Short mmCIF file of C-alpha atoms in Angstrom, two decimals:
data_model
loop_
_atom_site.label_atom_id
_atom_site.label_comp_id
_atom_site.label_asym_id
_atom_site.label_seq_id
_atom_site.Cartn_x
_atom_site.Cartn_y
_atom_site.Cartn_z
CA MET A 1 -13.64 -5.84 15.14
CA THR A 2 -16.19 -6.45 12.43
CA GLU A 3 -15.33 -8.58 9.42
CA SER A 4 -15.12 -5.48 7.17
CA PHE A 5 -12.29 -4.13 9.29
CA ARG A 6 -8.91 -5.81 9.26
CA TYR A 7 -6.65 -3.04 10.41
CA ASP A 8 -3.25 -4.33 11.31
CA SER A 9 0.18 -3.03 12.17
CA ASP A 10 1.30 -3.12 8.46
CA LEU A 11 0.04 0.41 7.97
CA THR A 12 2.17 1.62 10.88
CA GLY A 13 5.20 -0.25 9.70
CA GLY A 14 6.49 1.53 6.57
CA SER A 15 5.74 2.69 3.04
CA LEU A 16 5.79 1.04 -0.33
CA MET A 17 9.45 0.02 0.05
CA VAL A 18 9.69 -0.59 -3.68
CA ARG A 19 13.51 -1.44 -3.69
CA GLU A 20 12.98 -3.80 -0.78
CA SER A 21 9.96 -5.39 -2.42
CA ARG A 22 12.01 -6.21 -5.45
CA VAL A 23 14.23 -8.32 -3.25
CA ILE A 24 11.31 -10.20 -1.57
CA ALA A 25 9.60 -10.66 -4.93
CA ASP A 26 12.81 -12.31 -6.19
CA LEU A 27 12.94 -14.66 -3.25
CA LEU A 28 9.26 -15.55 -3.67
CA LEU A 29 9.68 -16.28 -7.39
CA SER A 30 12.67 -18.41 -6.84
CA GLN A 31 10.72 -20.27 -4.16
CA ALA A 32 13.65 -19.84 -1.69
CA GLU A 33 13.95 -22.38 1.02
CA PRO A 34 13.84 -21.03 4.66
CA GLU A 35 17.71 -21.36 4.98
CA THR A 36 18.12 -19.39 1.69
CA TRP A 37 15.57 -16.80 2.77
CA ASP A 38 17.28 -16.31 6.12
CA HIS A 39 20.73 -16.03 4.63
CA ALA A 40 19.66 -13.44 2.04
CA ILE A 41 17.90 -11.35 4.64
CA ARG A 42 20.20 -11.69 7.86
CA VAL A 43 23.53 -12.48 6.37
CA GLU A 44 23.74 -10.91 2.95
CA ASN A 45 21.51 -8.07 4.27
CA ARG A 46 19.92 -7.66 0.87
CA LEU A 47 17.38 -5.20 2.21
CA GLN A 48 20.26 -3.10 3.45
CA LYS A 49 18.94 -2.46 6.93
CA PRO A 50 21.00 -1.46 9.96
CA THR A 51 20.39 -4.49 12.00
CA ALA A 52 19.33 -8.13 11.35
CA ALA A 53 16.17 -7.68 13.49
CA SER A 54 14.98 -4.69 11.39
CA ALA A 55 15.79 -6.60 8.20
CA LYS A 56 13.78 -9.60 9.25
CA ARG A 57 10.90 -7.37 10.43
CA ASN A 58 10.74 -5.54 7.05
CA ALA A 59 11.06 -8.80 5.07
CA GLN A 60 8.14 -10.22 6.98
CA ALA A 61 6.02 -7.15 6.51
CA ILE A 62 6.60 -7.14 2.73
CA ARG A 63 6.25 -10.75 2.41
CA LYS A 64 2.82 -10.69 4.02
CA ARG A 65 1.72 -8.00 1.37
CA LEU A 66 3.14 -9.78 -1.60
CA GLU A 67 1.88 -13.23 -0.80
CA ARG A 68 -1.60 -11.99 -1.08
CA LEU A 69 -0.92 -11.32 -4.86
CA GLU A 70 -0.29 -13.70 -7.74
CA PRO A 71 3.22 -14.26 -9.11
CA GLU A 72 2.70 -11.97 -12.12
CA PHE A 73 2.52 -9.09 -9.69
CA TRP A 74 5.83 -10.33 -8.18
CA ARG A 75 7.43 -10.29 -11.51
CA ALA A 76 6.10 -6.79 -12.28
CA ILE A 77 7.82 -5.69 -9.04
CA ARG A 78 11.15 -7.64 -9.57
CA ASP A 79 11.51 -7.02 -13.27
CA GLY A 80 9.46 -3.90 -14.16
CA ASP A 81 10.67 -0.36 -14.46
CA GLU A 82 10.29 2.00 -11.51
CA GLU A 83 6.67 3.07 -12.34
CA LEU A 84 5.44 -0.47 -12.92
CA ALA A 85 7.19 -1.76 -9.80
CA THR A 86 5.69 1.11 -7.80
CA GLN A 87 2.18 0.42 -9.00
CA ALA A 88 2.47 -3.20 -8.23
CA SER A 89 3.78 -2.49 -4.84
CA TYR A 90 0.90 -0.13 -4.35
CA CYS A 91 -1.54 -2.87 -5.16
CA ALA A 92 0.17 -4.99 -2.54
CA SER A 93 -0.35 -2.31 0.03
CA LEU A 94 -3.96 -1.91 -0.84
CA GLU A 95 -4.53 -5.64 -0.77
CA ARG A 96 -3.08 -5.76 2.66
CA ASN A 97 -4.62 -2.74 4.15
CA LEU A 98 -8.50 -2.25 4.18
CA LEU A 99 -8.01 0.87 6.05
CA LEU A 100 -6.07 2.43 3.23
CA VAL A 101 -8.49 1.14 0.63
CA GLU A 102 -11.43 2.75 2.49
CA PHE A 103 -9.53 6.05 2.96
CA VAL A 104 -8.85 6.16 -0.82
CA GLU A 105 -12.34 5.15 -1.72
CA SER A 106 -13.94 7.88 0.42
CA VAL A 107 -11.67 10.66 1.28
CA VAL A 108 -9.08 10.66 -1.62
CA LYS A 109 -11.73 10.04 -4.31
CA ASP A 110 -13.87 12.92 -2.87
CA ALA A 111 -10.82 15.24 -3.05
CA TYR A 112 -10.49 14.49 -6.76
CA VAL A 113 -14.18 14.69 -7.45
CA THR A 114 -14.34 18.13 -5.80
CA ARG A 115 -11.22 19.17 -7.52
CA ALA A 116 -9.39 19.96 -4.36
CA ASP A 117 -5.81 21.22 -4.81
CA THR A 118 -4.33 19.38 -1.89
CA LEU A 119 -5.16 16.50 0.50
CA ALA A 120 -5.21 18.06 4.06
CA PHE A 121 -3.93 15.79 6.79
CA TYR A 122 -6.74 16.61 9.07
CA LEU A 123 -8.95 14.60 6.78
CA TRP A 124 -7.27 11.49 8.09
CA GLU A 125 -8.42 12.19 11.60
CA GLU A 126 -11.94 12.84 10.36
CA PHE A 127 -11.87 9.62 8.47
CA LEU A 128 -10.88 7.63 11.55
CA ASP A 129 -13.68 9.28 13.58
CA HIS A 130 -16.19 8.40 10.96
CA GLN A 131 -14.95 4.79 10.78
CA ALA A 132 -15.38 4.52 14.53
CA ASN A 133 -19.10 4.56 14.12
CA ARG A 134 -18.77 1.03 12.75
CA ALA A 135 -15.56 0.00 14.71
CA PRO A 136 -15.76 1.64 18.12
CA GLU A 137 -12.46 0.26 19.12
CA ILE A 138 -10.76 2.99 17.02
CA LEU A 139 -11.63 5.32 19.72
CA ASP A 140 -9.27 3.40 21.96
CA TRP A 141 -6.25 3.82 19.58
CA LYS A 142 -3.56 6.14 20.96
CA ALA A 143 -3.22 9.42 19.34
CA SER A 144 0.37 8.67 18.39
CA THR A 145 -0.76 5.50 16.70
CA ARG A 146 -3.44 7.38 14.62
CA LYS A 147 -1.00 10.03 13.68
CA LYS A 148 1.68 7.50 12.58
CA MET A 149 -0.88 5.51 10.49
CA GLY A 150 -1.91 8.78 8.86
CA GLN A 151 1.73 9.70 8.05
CA VAL A 152 2.36 6.29 6.50
CA ALA A 153 -0.86 6.44 4.41
CA PHE A 154 0.20 9.90 3.11
CA ARG A 155 3.70 8.57 2.42
CA ILE A 156 2.27 5.73 0.44
CA LEU A 157 0.11 8.01 -1.61
CA ALA A 158 3.07 10.26 -2.23
CA GLU A 159 5.27 7.35 -3.24
CA ALA A 160 2.48 6.18 -5.55
CA HIS A 161 2.52 9.70 -6.96
CA TYR A 162 -1.10 10.61 -6.09
CA LEU A 163 0.53 13.45 -3.87
CA LYS A 164 3.41 15.58 -4.98
CA ASN A 165 5.21 14.67 -1.78
CA THR A 166 4.69 14.32 1.93
CA ARG A 167 5.15 18.00 2.62
CA ASP A 168 3.45 19.30 -0.47
CA THR A 169 0.23 17.17 -0.64
CA ALA A 170 -0.87 18.55 -4.04
CA LEU A 171 -3.04 16.02 -5.81
CA GLN A 172 -1.51 14.47 -8.94
CA HIS A 173 -2.98 12.55 -11.89
CA VAL A 174 -1.85 9.00 -12.13
CA LEU A 175 -2.16 7.01 -15.22
CA VAL A 176 -2.47 3.40 -14.40
CA ARG A 177 -0.23 1.11 -16.45
CA PRO A 178 -1.93 -1.22 -18.82
CA GLU A 179 -0.15 -4.22 -17.29
CA ILE A 180 -1.36 -3.38 -13.88
CA ARG A 181 -4.97 -2.85 -15.19
CA ILE A 182 -4.95 -6.19 -16.92
CA MET A 183 -3.64 -8.07 -13.89
CA LEU A 184 -6.16 -6.52 -11.55
CA GLU A 185 -9.04 -7.16 -13.94
CA ASP A 186 -7.82 -10.84 -14.65
CA THR A 187 -7.81 -11.48 -10.83
CA TYR A 188 -11.04 -9.67 -10.18
CA ARG A 189 -9.62 -6.99 -7.99
CA HIS A 190 -11.97 -4.39 -9.19
CA ARG A 191 -12.07 -2.55 -5.93
CA ILE A 192 -8.28 -2.18 -5.98
CA LEU A 193 -8.36 -1.02 -9.50
CA GLN A 194 -10.90 1.60 -8.63
CA CYS A 195 -8.48 2.84 -6.02
CA LEU A 196 -5.65 3.19 -8.56
CA ASP A 197 -8.08 4.92 -10.95
CA VAL A 198 -9.18 7.40 -8.31
CA SER A 199 -7.56 10.28 -10.17
CA SER A 200 -9.23 9.47 -13.36
CA ARG A 201 -12.67 10.05 -14.54
CA ARG A 202 -13.11 6.28 -14.64
CA ALA A 203 -13.63 6.30 -10.91
CA GLN A 204 -16.05 9.15 -10.84
#
């Protein structure tokens, strides 16, 4: 796999998980020791998962996302209102997933530029086929994996309010919060900011 492609299982593992991300952000901000972390996740079941194994798996996935960001993003997730926490969590997903970034940069942006009403799911498959020109191993991915990754990508876009919902994929306008814009600019994450701005004329 080339350096520009770092596709991993995170995109097949869930959505923004804002509620759960608030819990993990709190543990990171409190610099919880391993024992405290384990107790919060497995014993207290603060993520409210059906099994200890699923709780641990989700906690690890979210932690991998959030640890790529600075503490000010964690505070936005933990202490912010729903909109602010959602946009900060979306930043974490983009930071973790180059595949999602490139899908937004190309397909989603083009849909907004051409004033499409909806984002058709078949565009995901076309996107993967196009990416395979640079990363041929994509052709070896199972059809079920490709579909699952697409479902998660669309769910993330819906939870971030770029799509009306996962069934009605009507494109929505999203106003990026000033706090998020400042944090992204201050940390030189211009590419991620462009992804958040995709529904705005700023990105066109």
